[in-house]
mmCIF file of C-alpha atoms and ligand atoms in Angstrom:
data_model
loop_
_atom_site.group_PDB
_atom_site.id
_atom_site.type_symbol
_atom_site.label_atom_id
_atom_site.label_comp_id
_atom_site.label_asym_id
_atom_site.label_seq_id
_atom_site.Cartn_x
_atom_site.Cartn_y
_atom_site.Cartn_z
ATOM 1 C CA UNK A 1 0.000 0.000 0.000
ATOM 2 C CA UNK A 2 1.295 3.479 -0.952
ATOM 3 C CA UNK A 3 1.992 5.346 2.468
ATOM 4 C CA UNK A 4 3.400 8.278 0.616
ATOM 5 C CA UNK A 5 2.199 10.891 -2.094
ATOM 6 C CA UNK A 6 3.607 13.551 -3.464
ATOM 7 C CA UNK A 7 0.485 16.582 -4.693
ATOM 8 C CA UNK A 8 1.313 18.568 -7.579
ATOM 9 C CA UNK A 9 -0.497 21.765 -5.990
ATOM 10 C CA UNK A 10 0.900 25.707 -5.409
ATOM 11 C CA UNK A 11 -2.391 26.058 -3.358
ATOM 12 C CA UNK A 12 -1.303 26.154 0.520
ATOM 13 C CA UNK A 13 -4.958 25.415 1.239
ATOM 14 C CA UNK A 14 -5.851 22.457 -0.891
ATOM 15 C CA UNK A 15 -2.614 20.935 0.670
ATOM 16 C CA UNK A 16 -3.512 21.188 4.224
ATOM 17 C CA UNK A 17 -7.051 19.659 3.062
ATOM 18 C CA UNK A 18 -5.489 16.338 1.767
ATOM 19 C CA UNK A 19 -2.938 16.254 4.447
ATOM 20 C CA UNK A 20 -6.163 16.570 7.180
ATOM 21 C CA UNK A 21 -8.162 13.962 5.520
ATOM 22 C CA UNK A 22 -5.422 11.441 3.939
ATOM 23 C CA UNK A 23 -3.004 11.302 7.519
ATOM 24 C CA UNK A 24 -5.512 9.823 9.318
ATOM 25 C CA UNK A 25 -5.960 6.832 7.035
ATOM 26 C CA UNK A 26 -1.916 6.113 6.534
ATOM 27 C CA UNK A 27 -0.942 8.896 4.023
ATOM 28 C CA UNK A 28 1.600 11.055 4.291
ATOM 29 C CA UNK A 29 1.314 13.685 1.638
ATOM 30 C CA UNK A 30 4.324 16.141 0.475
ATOM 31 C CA UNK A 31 4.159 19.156 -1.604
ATOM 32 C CA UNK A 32 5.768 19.115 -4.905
ATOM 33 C CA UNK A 33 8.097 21.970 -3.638
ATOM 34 C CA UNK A 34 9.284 19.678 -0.500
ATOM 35 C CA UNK A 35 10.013 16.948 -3.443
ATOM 36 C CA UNK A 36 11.643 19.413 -5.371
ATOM 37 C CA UNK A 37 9.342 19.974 -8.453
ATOM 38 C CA UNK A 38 8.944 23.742 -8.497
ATOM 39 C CA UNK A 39 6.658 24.326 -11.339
ATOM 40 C CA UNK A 40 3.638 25.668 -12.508
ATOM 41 C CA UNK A 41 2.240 24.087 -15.666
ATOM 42 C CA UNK A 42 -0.559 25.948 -18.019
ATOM 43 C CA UNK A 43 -4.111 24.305 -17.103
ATOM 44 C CA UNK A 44 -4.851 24.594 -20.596
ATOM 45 C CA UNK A 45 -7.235 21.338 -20.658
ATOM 46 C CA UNK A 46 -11.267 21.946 -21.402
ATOM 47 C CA UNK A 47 -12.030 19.485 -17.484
ATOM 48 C CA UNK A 48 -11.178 19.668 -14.337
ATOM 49 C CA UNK A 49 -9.985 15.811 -14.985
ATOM 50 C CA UNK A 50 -7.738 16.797 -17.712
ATOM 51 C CA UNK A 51 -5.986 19.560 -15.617
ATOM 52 C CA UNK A 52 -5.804 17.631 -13.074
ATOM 53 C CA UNK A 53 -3.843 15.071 -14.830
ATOM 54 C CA UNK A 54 -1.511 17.765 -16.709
ATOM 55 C CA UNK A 55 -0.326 18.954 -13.156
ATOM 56 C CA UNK A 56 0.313 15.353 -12.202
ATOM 57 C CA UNK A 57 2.037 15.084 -14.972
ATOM 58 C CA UNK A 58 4.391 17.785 -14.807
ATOM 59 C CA UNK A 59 5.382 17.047 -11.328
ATOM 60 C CA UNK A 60 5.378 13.454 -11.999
ATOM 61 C CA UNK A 61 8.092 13.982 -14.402
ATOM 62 C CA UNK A 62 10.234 15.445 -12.570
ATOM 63 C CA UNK A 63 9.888 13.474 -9.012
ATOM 64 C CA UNK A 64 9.189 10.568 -10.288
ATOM 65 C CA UNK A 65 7.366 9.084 -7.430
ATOM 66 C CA UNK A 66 3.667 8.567 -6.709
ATOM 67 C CA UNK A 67 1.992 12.355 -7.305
ATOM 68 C CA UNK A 68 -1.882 13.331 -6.960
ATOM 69 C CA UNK A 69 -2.921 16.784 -8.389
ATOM 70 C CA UNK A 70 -6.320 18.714 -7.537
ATOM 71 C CA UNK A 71 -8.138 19.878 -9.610
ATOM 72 C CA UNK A 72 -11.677 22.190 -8.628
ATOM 73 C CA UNK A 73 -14.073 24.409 -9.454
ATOM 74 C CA UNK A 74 -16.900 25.844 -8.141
ATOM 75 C CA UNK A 75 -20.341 25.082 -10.541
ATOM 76 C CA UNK A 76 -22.955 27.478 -10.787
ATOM 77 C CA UNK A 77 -26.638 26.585 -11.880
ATOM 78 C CA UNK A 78 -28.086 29.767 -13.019
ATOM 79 C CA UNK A 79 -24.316 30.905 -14.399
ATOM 80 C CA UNK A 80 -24.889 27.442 -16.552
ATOM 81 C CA UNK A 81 -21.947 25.742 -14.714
ATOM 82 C CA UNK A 82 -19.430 28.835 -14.342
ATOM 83 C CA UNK A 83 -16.897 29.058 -13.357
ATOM 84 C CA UNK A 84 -16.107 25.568 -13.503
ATOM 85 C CA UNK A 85 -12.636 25.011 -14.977
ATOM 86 C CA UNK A 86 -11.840 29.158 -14.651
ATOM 87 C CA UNK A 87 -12.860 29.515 -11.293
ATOM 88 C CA UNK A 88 -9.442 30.511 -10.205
ATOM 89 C CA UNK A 89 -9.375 32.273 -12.950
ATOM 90 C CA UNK A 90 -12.400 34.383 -13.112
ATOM 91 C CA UNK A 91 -11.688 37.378 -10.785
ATOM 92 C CA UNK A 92 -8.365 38.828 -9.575
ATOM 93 C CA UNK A 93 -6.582 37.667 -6.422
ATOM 94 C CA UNK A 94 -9.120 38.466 -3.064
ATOM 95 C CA UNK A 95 -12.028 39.209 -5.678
ATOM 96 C CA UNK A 96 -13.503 36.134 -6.402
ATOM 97 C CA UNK A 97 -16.429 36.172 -3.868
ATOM 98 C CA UNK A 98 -17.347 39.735 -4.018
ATOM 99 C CA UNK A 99 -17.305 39.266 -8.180
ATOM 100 C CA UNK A 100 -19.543 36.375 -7.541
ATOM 101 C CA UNK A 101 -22.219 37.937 -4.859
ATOM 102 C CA UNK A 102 -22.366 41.082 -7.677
ATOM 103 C CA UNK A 103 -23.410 38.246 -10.685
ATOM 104 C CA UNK A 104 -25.775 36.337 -8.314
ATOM 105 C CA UNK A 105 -27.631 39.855 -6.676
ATOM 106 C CA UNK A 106 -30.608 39.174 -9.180
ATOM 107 C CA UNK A 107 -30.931 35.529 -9.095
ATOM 108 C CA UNK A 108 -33.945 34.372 -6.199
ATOM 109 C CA UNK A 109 -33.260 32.089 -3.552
ATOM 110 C CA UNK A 110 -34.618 28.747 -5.391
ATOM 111 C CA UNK A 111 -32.245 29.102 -8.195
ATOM 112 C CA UNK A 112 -29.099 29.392 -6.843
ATOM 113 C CA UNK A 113 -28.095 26.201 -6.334
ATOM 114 C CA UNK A 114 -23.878 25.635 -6.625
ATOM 115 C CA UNK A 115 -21.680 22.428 -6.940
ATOM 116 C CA UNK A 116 -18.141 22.428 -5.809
ATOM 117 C CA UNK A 117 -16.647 19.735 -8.060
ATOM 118 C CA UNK A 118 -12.672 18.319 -7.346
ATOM 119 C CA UNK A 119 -11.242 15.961 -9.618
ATOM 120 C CA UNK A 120 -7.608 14.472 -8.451
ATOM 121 C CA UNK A 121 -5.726 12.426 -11.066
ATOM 122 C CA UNK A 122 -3.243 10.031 -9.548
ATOM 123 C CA UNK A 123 0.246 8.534 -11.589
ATOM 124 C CA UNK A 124 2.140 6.109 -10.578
ATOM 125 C CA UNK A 125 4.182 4.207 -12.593
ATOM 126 C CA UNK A 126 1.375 2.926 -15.449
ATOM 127 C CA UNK A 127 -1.123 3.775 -13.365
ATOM 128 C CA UNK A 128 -3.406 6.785 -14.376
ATOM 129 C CA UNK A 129 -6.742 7.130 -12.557
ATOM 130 C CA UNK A 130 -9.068 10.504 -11.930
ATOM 131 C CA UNK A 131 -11.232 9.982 -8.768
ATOM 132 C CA UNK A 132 -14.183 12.628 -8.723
ATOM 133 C CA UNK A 133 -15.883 14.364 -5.796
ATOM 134 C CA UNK A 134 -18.825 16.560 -5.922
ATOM 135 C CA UNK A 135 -20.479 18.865 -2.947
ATOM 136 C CA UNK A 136 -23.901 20.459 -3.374
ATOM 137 C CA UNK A 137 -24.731 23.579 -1.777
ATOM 138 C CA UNK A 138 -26.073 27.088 -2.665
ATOM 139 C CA UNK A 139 -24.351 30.513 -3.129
ATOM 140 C CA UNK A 140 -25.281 32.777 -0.446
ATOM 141 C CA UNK A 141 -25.884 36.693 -0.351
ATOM 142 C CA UNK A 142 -22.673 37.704 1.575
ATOM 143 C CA UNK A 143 -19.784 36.714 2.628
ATOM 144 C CA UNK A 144 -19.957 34.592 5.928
ATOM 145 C CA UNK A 145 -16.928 33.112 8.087
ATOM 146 C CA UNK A 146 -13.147 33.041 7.895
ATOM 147 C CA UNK A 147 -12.059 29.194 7.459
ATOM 148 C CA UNK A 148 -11.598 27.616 4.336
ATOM 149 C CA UNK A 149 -10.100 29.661 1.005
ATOM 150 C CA UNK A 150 -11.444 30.494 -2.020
ATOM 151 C CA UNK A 151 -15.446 30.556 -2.628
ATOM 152 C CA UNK A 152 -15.790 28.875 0.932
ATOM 153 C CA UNK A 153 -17.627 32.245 2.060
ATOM 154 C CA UNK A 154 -20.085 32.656 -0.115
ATOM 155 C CA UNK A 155 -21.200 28.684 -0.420
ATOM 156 C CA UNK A 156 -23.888 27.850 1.277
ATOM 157 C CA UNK A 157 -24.436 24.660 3.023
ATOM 158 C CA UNK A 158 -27.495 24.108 5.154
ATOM 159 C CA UNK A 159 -27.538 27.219 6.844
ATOM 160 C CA UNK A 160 -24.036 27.904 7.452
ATOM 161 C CA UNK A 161 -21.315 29.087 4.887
ATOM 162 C CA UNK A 162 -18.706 26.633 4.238
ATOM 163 C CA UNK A 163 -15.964 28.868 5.821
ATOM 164 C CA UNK A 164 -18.109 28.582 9.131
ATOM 165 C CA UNK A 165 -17.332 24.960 9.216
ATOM 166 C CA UNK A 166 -14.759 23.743 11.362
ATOM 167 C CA UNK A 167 -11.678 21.657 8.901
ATOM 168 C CA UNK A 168 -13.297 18.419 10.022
ATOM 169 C CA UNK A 169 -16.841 18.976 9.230
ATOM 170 C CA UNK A 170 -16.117 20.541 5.733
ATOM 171 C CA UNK A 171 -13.303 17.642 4.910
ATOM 172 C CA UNK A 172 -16.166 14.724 6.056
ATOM 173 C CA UNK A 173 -18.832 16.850 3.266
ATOM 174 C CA UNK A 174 -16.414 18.318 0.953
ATOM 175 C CA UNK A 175 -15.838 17.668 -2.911
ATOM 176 C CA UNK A 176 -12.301 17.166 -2.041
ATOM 177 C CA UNK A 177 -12.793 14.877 0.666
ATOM 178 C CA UNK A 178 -15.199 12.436 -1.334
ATOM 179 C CA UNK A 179 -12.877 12.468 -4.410
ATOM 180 C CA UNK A 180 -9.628 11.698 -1.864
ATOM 181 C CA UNK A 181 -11.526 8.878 -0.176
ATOM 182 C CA UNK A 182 -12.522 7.758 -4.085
ATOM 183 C CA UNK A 183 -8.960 7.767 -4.701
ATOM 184 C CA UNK A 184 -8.024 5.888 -1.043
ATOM 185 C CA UNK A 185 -10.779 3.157 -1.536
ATOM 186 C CA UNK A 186 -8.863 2.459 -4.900
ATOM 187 C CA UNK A 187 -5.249 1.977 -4.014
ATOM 188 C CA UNK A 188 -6.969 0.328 -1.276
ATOM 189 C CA UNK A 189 -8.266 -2.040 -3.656
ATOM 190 C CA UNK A 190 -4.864 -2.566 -5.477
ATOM 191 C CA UNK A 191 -3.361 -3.504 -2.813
ATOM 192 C CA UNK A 192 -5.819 -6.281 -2.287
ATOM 193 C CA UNK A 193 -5.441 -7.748 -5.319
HETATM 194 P P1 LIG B 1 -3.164 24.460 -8.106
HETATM 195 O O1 LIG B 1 -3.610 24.484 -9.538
HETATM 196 O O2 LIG B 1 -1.734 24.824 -7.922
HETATM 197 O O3 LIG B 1 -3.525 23.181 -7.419
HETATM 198 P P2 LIG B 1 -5.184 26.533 -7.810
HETATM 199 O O4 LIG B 1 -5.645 27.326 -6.634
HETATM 200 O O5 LIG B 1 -4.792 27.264 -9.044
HETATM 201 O O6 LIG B 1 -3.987 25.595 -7.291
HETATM 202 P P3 LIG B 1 -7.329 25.284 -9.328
HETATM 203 O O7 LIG B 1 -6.728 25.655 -10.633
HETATM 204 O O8 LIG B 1 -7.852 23.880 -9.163
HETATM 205 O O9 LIG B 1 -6.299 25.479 -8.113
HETATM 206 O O10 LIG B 1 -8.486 26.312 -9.010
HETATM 207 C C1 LIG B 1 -9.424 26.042 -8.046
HETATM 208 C C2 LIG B 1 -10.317 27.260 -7.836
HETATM 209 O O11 LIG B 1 -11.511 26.842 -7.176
HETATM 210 C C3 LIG B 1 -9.669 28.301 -6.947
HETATM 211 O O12 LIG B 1 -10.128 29.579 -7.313
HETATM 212 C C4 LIG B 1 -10.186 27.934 -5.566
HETATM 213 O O13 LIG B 1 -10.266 29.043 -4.722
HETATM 214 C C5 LIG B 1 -11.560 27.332 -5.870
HETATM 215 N N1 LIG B 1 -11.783 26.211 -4.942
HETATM 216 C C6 LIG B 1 -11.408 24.913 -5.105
HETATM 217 N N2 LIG B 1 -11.684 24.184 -4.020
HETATM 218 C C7 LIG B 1 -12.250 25.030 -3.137
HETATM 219 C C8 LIG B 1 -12.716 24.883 -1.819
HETATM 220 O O14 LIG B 1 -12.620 23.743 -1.164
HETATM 221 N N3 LIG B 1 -13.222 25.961 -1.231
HETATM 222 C C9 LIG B 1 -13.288 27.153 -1.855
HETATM 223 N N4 LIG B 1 -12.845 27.374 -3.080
HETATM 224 C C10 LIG B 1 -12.325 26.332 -3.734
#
């Protein structure tokens, strides 16, 4: 069973995520920096599965050792699915939410349903697998709470924001977290065999 991982990420946040939830099942994860792969590949793909795999890729080649690589997005209903692959793209640094909230103002309460979706490809050796992980939730009216990164206060979930959720109780619900247990179960599996 691999008990080490190397994550192709630059994203401090999405690191400490997959260290929370993979450490307690026998994981150790490094970052590609501490494995010395310092790079930042163009996420040119049209999916989050594709990007994910060309940043495993990239770091793969260079480490050569077991590497994982996040890829995420938040989905949108009523913005028909944006921003999806661009969501780190679609506002400047610190801008995102606020950029969001200003889109959303007109949109009523029943239609503003959201999906955060996470795709992480894993390569090792001639292995190549995406594992996907999906939250539902809805986009709120203002920002709300100070865990988390990115959209995290301005998603909804229940009645709380997801950056009012404590690390464990957004890793047990999170896209993330059901995509890195996907991608546990499965060298889980392997090993079995
Ligand atoms: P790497 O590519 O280096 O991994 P990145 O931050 O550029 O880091 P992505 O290209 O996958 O990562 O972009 C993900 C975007 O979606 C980014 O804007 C995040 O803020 C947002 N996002 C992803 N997961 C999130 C989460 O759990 N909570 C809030 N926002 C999230």
């Amino acid at each position: 069973m691999i008990t080490k991982l190397v994550m192709a990420t630059n994203n401090a946040n999405k690191l400490r995520e997959a260290r929370e939830i993979l450490a307690p099942l026998g994981i150790e994860v490094l970052s590609q920096r501490d494995a010395g792969a310092d790079c930042e590949p163009e996420e040119n793909g049209a999916t989050f599965a594709e990007n994910a795999m060309i940043k495993a890729r990239a770091v793969f080649e260079i480490v050569g050792l077991p590497v994982i690589a996040d890829d995420s997005g938040l989905c949108v209903d009523a913005l028909g699915g944006r921003p999806g692959v661009y969501s780190a793209r679609y506002a400047p640094e610190g801008q995102h939410c606020a950029k969001l909230l200003d889109e959303m103002k007109d949109v009523p309460a029943e239609e503003r349903g959201a999906a955060f979706v996470c795709n992480v490809a894993l390569l090792d050796g001639d292995t190549a697998e995406v594992f996907a992980g999906e939250c539902r939730g809805a986009v709120g009216y203002e920002k709300r709470g100070s865990n988390g990164f990115g959209y995290d206060p301005v998603f909804m979930v229940g009645e709380r924001t997801m950056a009012e959720l404590s690390a464990d109780e957004k890793n047990k619900i999170s896209h993330r977290g059901a995509a890195l247990r996907e991608l546990y179960r499965f060298l889980n599996e392997r090993n079995g065999e």
